[in-house]
mmCIF file of C-alpha atoms in Angstrom:
data_model
loop_
_atom_site.group_PDB
_atom_site.id
_atom_site.type_symbol
_atom_site.label_atom_id
_atom_site.label_comp_id
_atom_site.label_asym_id
_atom_site.label_seq_id
_atom_site.Cartn_x
_atom_site.Cartn_y
_atom_site.Cartn_z
ATOM 1 C CA MET A 192 17.477 -126.117 -10.313
ATOM 2 C CA SER A 193 17.392 -129.863 -9.840
ATOM 3 C CA GLN A 194 14.225 -131.950 -10.216
ATOM 4 C CA GLN A 195 14.304 -132.696 -6.545
ATOM 5 C CA GLU A 196 14.414 -128.990 -5.714
ATOM 6 C CA GLN A 197 11.411 -128.383 -7.956
ATOM 7 C CA VAL A 198 9.283 -130.864 -6.100
ATOM 8 C CA GLN A 199 6.958 -128.980 -3.759
ATOM 9 C CA VAL A 200 6.271 -130.551 -0.315
ATOM 10 C CA THR A 201 2.558 -130.771 0.210
ATOM 11 C CA LYS A 202 1.672 -129.784 3.747
ATOM 12 C CA ILE A 203 -0.960 -131.662 5.738
ATOM 13 C CA PHE A 204 -3.222 -130.679 8.632
ATOM 14 C CA THR A 205 -0.616 -131.679 11.194
ATOM 15 C CA ASP A 206 2.027 -129.350 9.664
ATOM 16 C CA TYR A 207 -0.221 -126.302 9.816
ATOM 17 C CA ALA A 208 -1.440 -127.150 13.353
ATOM 18 C CA LEU A 209 2.111 -127.581 14.657
ATOM 19 C CA GLU A 210 3.243 -124.282 13.176
ATOM 20 C CA LYS A 211 0.368 -122.397 14.814
ATOM 21 C CA MET A 212 0.700 -124.255 18.065
ATOM 22 C CA MET A 213 4.340 -123.376 18.464
ATOM 23 C CA ASP A 214 3.910 -119.788 17.190
ATOM 24 C CA LEU A 215 1.389 -119.080 19.927
ATOM 25 C CA PHE A 216 3.455 -120.945 22.459
ATOM 26 C CA HIS A 217 6.501 -118.764 21.786
ATOM 27 C CA HIS A 218 4.772 -115.458 20.871
ATOM 28 C CA HIS A 219 1.940 -114.452 23.099
ATOM 29 C CA ASP A 220 2.809 -110.890 24.367
ATOM 30 C CA HIS A 221 -0.657 -109.878 23.034
ATOM 31 C CA GLU A 222 -2.544 -112.329 25.088
ATOM 32 C CA VAL A 223 -3.767 -112.686 28.744
ATOM 33 C CA GLY A 224 -5.590 -115.502 30.546
ATOM 34 C CA SER A 225 -9.357 -115.090 30.269
ATOM 35 C CA GLN A 226 -9.985 -115.157 34.075
ATOM 36 C CA LEU A 227 -7.307 -112.596 34.642
ATOM 37 C CA LYS A 228 -8.836 -110.290 32.064
ATOM 38 C CA LYS A 229 -12.311 -110.768 33.519
ATOM 39 C CA ALA A 230 -10.998 -109.900 36.964
ATOM 40 C CA GLU A 231 -9.099 -106.761 35.785
ATOM 41 C CA PRO A 232 -10.697 -105.686 32.475
ATOM 42 C CA GLU A 233 -9.361 -102.175 32.441
ATOM 43 C CA GLU A 234 -5.739 -103.176 33.074
ATOM 44 C CA TYR A 235 -5.819 -105.783 30.270
ATOM 45 C CA LYS A 236 -8.191 -104.118 27.834
ATOM 46 C CA GLU A 237 -5.466 -104.035 25.097
ATOM 47 C CA TYR A 238 -4.851 -107.822 25.411
ATOM 48 C CA GLN A 239 -6.624 -110.674 23.658
ATOM 49 C CA SER A 240 -8.255 -113.124 26.004
ATOM 50 C CA THR A 241 -7.211 -116.740 25.913
ATOM 51 C CA ASP A 242 -7.602 -120.007 27.836
ATOM 52 C CA CYS A 243 -7.204 -123.767 27.350
ATOM 53 C CA ILE A 244 -9.940 -124.272 24.808
ATOM 54 C CA THR A 245 -9.178 -120.964 22.939
ATOM 55 C CA TYR A 246 -5.637 -122.178 22.397
ATOM 56 C CA VAL A 247 -7.065 -125.432 20.935
ATOM 57 C CA LEU A 248 -9.530 -123.649 18.762
ATOM 58 C CA ASN A 249 -6.993 -121.121 17.440
ATOM 59 C CA VAL A 250 -4.773 -123.945 16.336
ATOM 60 C CA LEU A 251 -7.420 -126.297 14.905
ATOM 61 C CA SER A 252 -9.302 -123.590 13.003
ATOM 62 C CA HIS A 253 -6.071 -122.173 11.582
ATOM 63 C CA ALA A 254 -5.109 -125.605 10.272
ATOM 64 C CA PHE A 255 -8.549 -126.252 8.796
ATOM 65 C CA ARG A 256 -8.490 -122.842 7.030
ATOM 66 C CA GLU A 257 -4.979 -123.473 5.672
ATOM 67 C CA MET A 258 -6.286 -126.736 4.220
ATOM 68 C CA GLY A 259 -9.085 -124.809 2.502
ATOM 69 C CA ASN A 260 -11.813 -126.046 4.874
ATOM 70 C CA ASP A 261 -13.481 -122.929 6.287
ATOM 71 C CA GLN A 262 -16.623 -124.842 7.159
ATOM 72 C CA SER A 263 -14.775 -127.167 9.568
ATOM 73 C CA ALA A 264 -12.856 -124.223 11.022
ATOM 74 C CA GLY A 265 -16.175 -122.651 11.836
ATOM 75 C CA ARG A 266 -17.621 -125.847 13.131
ATOM 76 C CA ALA A 267 -14.725 -126.256 15.585
ATOM 77 C CA TRP A 268 -15.557 -122.827 17.125
ATOM 78 C CA GLN A 269 -19.263 -123.806 17.325
ATOM 79 C CA LEU A 270 -18.364 -126.994 19.273
ATOM 80 C CA GLY A 271 -15.624 -125.356 21.355
ATOM 81 C CA ALA A 272 -17.768 -124.865 24.446
ATOM 82 C CA HIS A 273 -17.754 -128.661 24.874
ATOM 83 C CA GLY A 274 -14.338 -130.255 24.384
ATOM 84 C CA THR A 275 -15.800 -133.789 24.237
ATOM 85 C CA ARG A 276 -18.256 -132.773 21.444
ATOM 86 C CA LEU A 277 -15.342 -131.245 19.503
ATOM 87 C CA ALA A 278 -13.326 -134.446 19.909
ATOM 88 C CA LYS A 279 -16.156 -136.600 18.854
ATOM 89 C CA TYR A 280 -16.724 -134.429 15.736
ATOM 90 C CA LEU A 281 -13.078 -134.811 14.749
ATOM 91 C CA VAL A 282 -13.382 -138.640 15.123
ATOM 92 C CA LYS A 283 -16.741 -138.961 13.421
ATOM 93 C CA LYS A 284 -16.382 -136.430 10.616
ATOM 94 C CA HIS A 285 -12.606 -136.319 9.937
ATOM 95 C CA GLY A 286 -11.542 -139.843 10.815
ATOM 96 C CA TRP A 287 -9.275 -138.862 13.711
ATOM 97 C CA LYS A 288 -8.273 -141.553 16.127
ATOM 98 C CA ALA A 289 -8.975 -141.354 19.827
ATOM 99 C CA ILE A 290 -6.573 -142.667 22.489
ATOM 100 C CA TYR A 291 -7.457 -143.224 26.162
ATOM 101 C CA LEU A 292 -4.708 -142.137 28.595
ATOM 102 C CA ASN A 293 -4.055 -143.135 32.192
ATOM 103 C CA PRO A 294 -0.668 -143.195 33.943
ATOM 104 C CA ASP A 295 -1.869 -145.737 36.582
ATOM 105 C CA ALA A 296 -5.335 -147.134 36.134
ATOM 106 C CA VAL A 297 -5.333 -148.883 39.539
ATOM 107 C CA HIS A 298 -3.479 -146.506 41.943
ATOM 108 C CA PRO A 299 -4.018 -142.941 40.836
ATOM 109 C CA ARG A 300 -1.408 -140.619 42.395
ATOM 110 C CA ASP A 301 -3.860 -137.762 43.122
ATOM 111 C CA ALA A 302 -5.696 -139.873 45.739
ATOM 112 C CA THR A 303 -5.615 -138.344 49.208
ATOM 113 C CA ALA A 304 -7.012 -139.589 52.474
ATOM 114 C CA ASP A 305 -9.758 -136.884 52.473
ATOM 115 C CA ALA A 306 -10.504 -136.912 48.737
ATOM 116 C CA VAL A 307 -10.329 -140.502 47.544
ATOM 117 C CA ARG A 308 -13.597 -140.297 45.608
ATOM 118 C CA ARG A 309 -12.203 -137.602 43.345
ATOM 119 C CA SER A 310 -9.676 -140.184 42.113
ATOM 120 C CA GLU A 311 -12.296 -142.811 41.311
ATOM 121 C CA GLU A 312 -12.783 -141.306 37.812
ATOM 122 C CA HIS A 313 -9.328 -142.559 36.770
ATOM 123 C CA THR A 314 -10.103 -146.208 37.515
ATOM 124 C CA TYR A 315 -13.692 -146.002 36.368
ATOM 125 C CA SER A 316 -12.857 -144.410 33.090
ATOM 126 C CA SER A 317 -10.280 -147.031 32.431
ATOM 127 C CA ILE A 318 -12.829 -149.763 32.927
ATOM 128 C CA VAL A 319 -15.237 -147.972 30.534
ATOM 129 C CA ALA A 320 -12.511 -147.482 27.970
ATOM 130 C CA LEU A 321 -11.475 -151.158 27.946
ATOM 131 C CA LYS A 322 -15.031 -152.560 27.995
ATOM 132 C CA GLN A 323 -17.011 -150.029 25.998
ATOM 133 C CA HIS A 324 -14.268 -148.297 23.978
ATOM 134 C CA THR A 325 -15.558 -144.805 24.866
ATOM 135 C CA TYR A 326 -14.362 -141.842 26.860
ATOM 136 C CA TYR A 327 -17.271 -139.429 27.644
ATOM 137 C CA ASP A 328 -19.001 -140.685 24.440
ATOM 138 C CA ILE A 329 -15.867 -140.261 22.319
ATOM 139 C CA PRO A 330 -15.232 -143.520 20.407
ATOM 140 C CA LEU A 331 -11.872 -144.942 21.269
ATOM 141 C CA GLU A 332 -9.530 -147.087 19.169
ATOM 142 C CA TYR A 333 -6.441 -147.159 21.441
ATOM 143 C CA ALA A 334 -5.520 -147.100 25.114
ATOM 144 C CA VAL A 335 -2.127 -146.067 26.539
ATOM 145 C CA GLN A 336 -2.047 -146.877 30.181
ATOM 146 C CA ASN A 337 0.210 -147.584 33.185
ATOM 147 C CA TYR A 338 3.202 -145.534 31.976
ATOM 148 C CA CYS A 339 3.880 -143.660 35.185
ATOM 149 C CA VAL A 340 2.864 -146.085 37.875
ATOM 150 C CA THR A 341 2.527 -145.093 41.533
ATOM 151 C CA PRO A 342 5.338 -146.567 43.644
ATOM 152 C CA GLU A 343 4.504 -148.497 46.748
ATOM 153 C CA ASP A 344 6.095 -145.909 48.987
ATOM 154 C CA HIS A 345 3.860 -143.081 47.564
ATOM 155 C CA GLU A 346 1.201 -141.666 49.900
ATOM 156 C CA SER A 347 -1.543 -142.398 47.272
ATOM 157 C CA PHE A 348 -0.636 -146.038 46.814
ATOM 158 C CA GLN A 349 -3.600 -148.363 47.632
ATOM 159 C CA LEU A 350 -5.731 -145.493 49.000
ATOM 160 C CA LEU A 351 -8.325 -146.188 46.294
ATOM 161 C CA ASN A 352 -7.806 -149.993 45.659
ATOM 162 C CA LYS A 353 -6.425 -151.272 48.987
ATOM 163 C CA ASN A 354 -6.002 -154.885 47.904
ATOM 164 C CA LYS A 355 -4.457 -154.368 44.510
ATOM 165 C CA PRO A 356 -0.698 -154.907 43.967
ATOM 166 C CA ALA A 357 1.622 -152.372 42.324
ATOM 167 C CA THR A 358 0.721 -151.726 38.725
ATOM 168 C CA GLN A 359 3.091 -153.159 36.079
ATOM 169 C CA HIS A 360 4.844 -150.512 34.032
ATOM 170 C CA ASN A 361 3.959 -150.388 30.323
ATOM 171 C CA GLU A 362 6.768 -148.668 28.359
ATOM 172 C CA ALA A 363 6.031 -149.758 24.793
ATOM 173 C CA ASP A 364 2.698 -147.939 24.422
ATOM 174 C CA ILE A 365 3.817 -144.592 25.873
ATOM 175 C CA ALA A 366 7.053 -144.639 23.921
ATOM 176 C CA SER A 367 5.000 -145.061 20.707
ATOM 177 C CA LEU A 368 2.597 -142.171 21.687
ATOM 178 C CA GLU A 369 5.644 -139.950 22.232
ATOM 179 C CA GLN A 370 6.277 -140.274 18.493
ATOM 180 C CA VAL A 371 2.912 -138.721 17.565
ATOM 181 C CA GLU A 372 3.408 -135.281 16.133
ATOM 182 C CA PHE A 373 0.129 -133.663 16.966
ATOM 183 C CA GLY A 374 -3.015 -134.196 18.978
ATOM 184 C CA PHE A 375 -5.853 -132.546 20.855
ATOM 185 C CA GLY A 376 -6.244 -133.647 24.499
ATOM 186 C CA ILE A 377 -9.103 -133.700 27.044
ATOM 187 C CA SER A 378 -8.955 -134.189 30.809
ATOM 188 C CA ARG A 379 -11.861 -134.930 33.147
ATOM 189 C CA GLY A 380 -14.478 -135.022 30.515
ATOM 190 C CA GLY A 381 -13.497 -131.635 29.006
ATOM 191 C CA MET A 382 -12.907 -129.754 32.203
ATOM 192 C CA HIS A 383 -9.461 -129.068 30.775
ATOM 193 C CA THR A 384 -8.257 -129.154 27.141
ATOM 194 C CA TRP A 385 -4.768 -129.076 25.700
ATOM 195 C CA LEU A 386 -2.627 -129.857 22.719
ATOM 196 C CA PHE A 387 -0.024 -132.587 22.321
ATOM 197 C CA SER A 388 3.165 -133.141 20.386
ATOM 198 C CA LYS A 389 6.095 -135.568 20.727
ATOM 199 C CA GLY A 390 5.343 -136.582 24.285
ATOM 200 C CA LYS A 391 4.570 -133.060 25.608
ATOM 201 C CA VAL A 392 1.242 -131.465 26.676
ATOM 202 C CA TYR A 393 0.908 -127.828 25.646
ATOM 203 C CA GLU A 394 -1.610 -125.832 27.664
ATOM 204 C CA VAL A 395 -2.778 -122.360 28.615
ATOM 205 C CA HIS A 396 -3.500 -121.189 32.190
ATOM 206 C CA TRP A 397 -6.451 -118.903 32.210
ATOM 207 C CA ASN A 398 -5.326 -116.931 35.257
ATOM 208 C CA SER A 399 -1.831 -116.018 33.982
ATOM 209 C CA ILE A 400 0.044 -113.684 31.674
ATOM 210 C CA GLY A 401 3.548 -113.587 30.237
ATOM 211 C CA ASP A 402 5.871 -116.545 30.976
ATOM 212 C CA GLY A 403 3.167 -118.269 33.035
ATOM 213 C CA LEU A 404 0.439 -118.201 30.397
ATOM 214 C CA TYR A 405 1.592 -121.139 28.312
ATOM 215 C CA GLU A 406 3.263 -124.344 29.632
ATOM 216 C CA ALA A 407 4.679 -127.502 28.140
ATOM 217 C CA THR A 408 4.775 -130.633 30.363
ATOM 218 C CA PRO A 409 5.859 -134.226 29.579
ATOM 219 C CA VAL A 410 2.682 -136.345 29.280
ATOM 220 C CA ARG A 411 4.209 -138.900 31.620
ATOM 221 C CA ILE A 412 3.926 -136.508 34.545
ATOM 222 C CA PHE A 413 0.915 -134.458 33.462
ATOM 223 C CA PRO A 414 -0.938 -133.891 36.742
ATOM 224 C CA TRP A 415 -4.429 -134.241 35.235
ATOM 225 C CA LEU A 416 -3.720 -137.973 34.871
ATOM 226 C CA SER A 417 -6.407 -139.741 32.857
ATOM 227 C CA GLY A 418 -8.008 -138.396 29.720
ATOM 228 C CA ALA A 419 -7.985 -138.797 25.992
ATOM 229 C CA ILE A 420 -6.146 -137.577 22.929
ATOM 230 C CA VAL A 421 -7.579 -137.387 19.405
ATOM 231 C CA ILE A 422 -5.037 -137.403 16.609
ATOM 232 C CA PRO A 423 -5.170 -136.959 12.815
ATOM 233 C CA PRO A 424 -5.494 -140.363 11.140
ATOM 234 C CA GLU A 425 -2.048 -140.558 9.649
ATOM 235 C CA GLN A 426 -0.487 -140.148 13.128
ATOM 236 C CA ALA A 427 -1.912 -143.468 14.258
ATOM 237 C CA GLU A 428 0.938 -145.232 12.341
ATOM 238 C CA HIS A 429 3.187 -144.252 15.237
ATOM 239 C CA LEU A 430 1.221 -146.199 17.823
ATOM 240 C CA ALA A 431 2.290 -149.635 19.021
ATOM 241 C CA ALA A 432 0.044 -152.486 17.956
ATOM 242 C CA SER A 433 -0.345 -153.374 21.675
ATOM 243 C CA ALA A 434 -2.154 -150.029 22.285
ATOM 244 C CA LYS A 435 -5.014 -151.002 19.948
ATOM 245 C CA LEU A 436 -8.220 -151.774 21.854
ATOM 246 C CA LYS A 437 -9.585 -155.300 21.355
#
């Protein structure tokens, strides 16, 4: 055996997290969405319940345990009821880096004539991120914005900000984010949670089973729009310098 073959590759948190994330994504015949099981408990009594935050916690706790950190694995489950608190814990206690996300900070494409106010969060959270460097009390270091801008012929264009011109597309920052291997994401202040790898959002739908239970979506077209991702510290090396908050 050569000296090179004798060298053991040391796994890091990201390696273990990715393995578990993809294992559950591809092998979940034993699981059912939590709301579906709640609605029909007898039919799904042999299935394990899961949902968006359970997916996140299964992956994070597995990776912590594999790293020999049972205490942090347990702490993740304790904080799991509040995705923002879990994200803040990872930033404060484990040095993770938080990134604000927003595909179009001025003209959110979920604005409709009868529900414009619901879209105000996207613009407001962008202002807070840039000025205060926080997202729902999560300390931010980066912002990746304006990577899927709303075209002028879209029905949502200028519904929220009537006098603002079309947003300028920012390719550099999103292209760098798409190189990040693993992250934990939050939308609308923790209303939805998900995992991230190489430009895709991995999520669970709590009212589904089988092929519809898990889904992977390119982050550029993720329908929840604005939010935040926290990533292990070594993953920040992939991010463009222009994404760093100033």
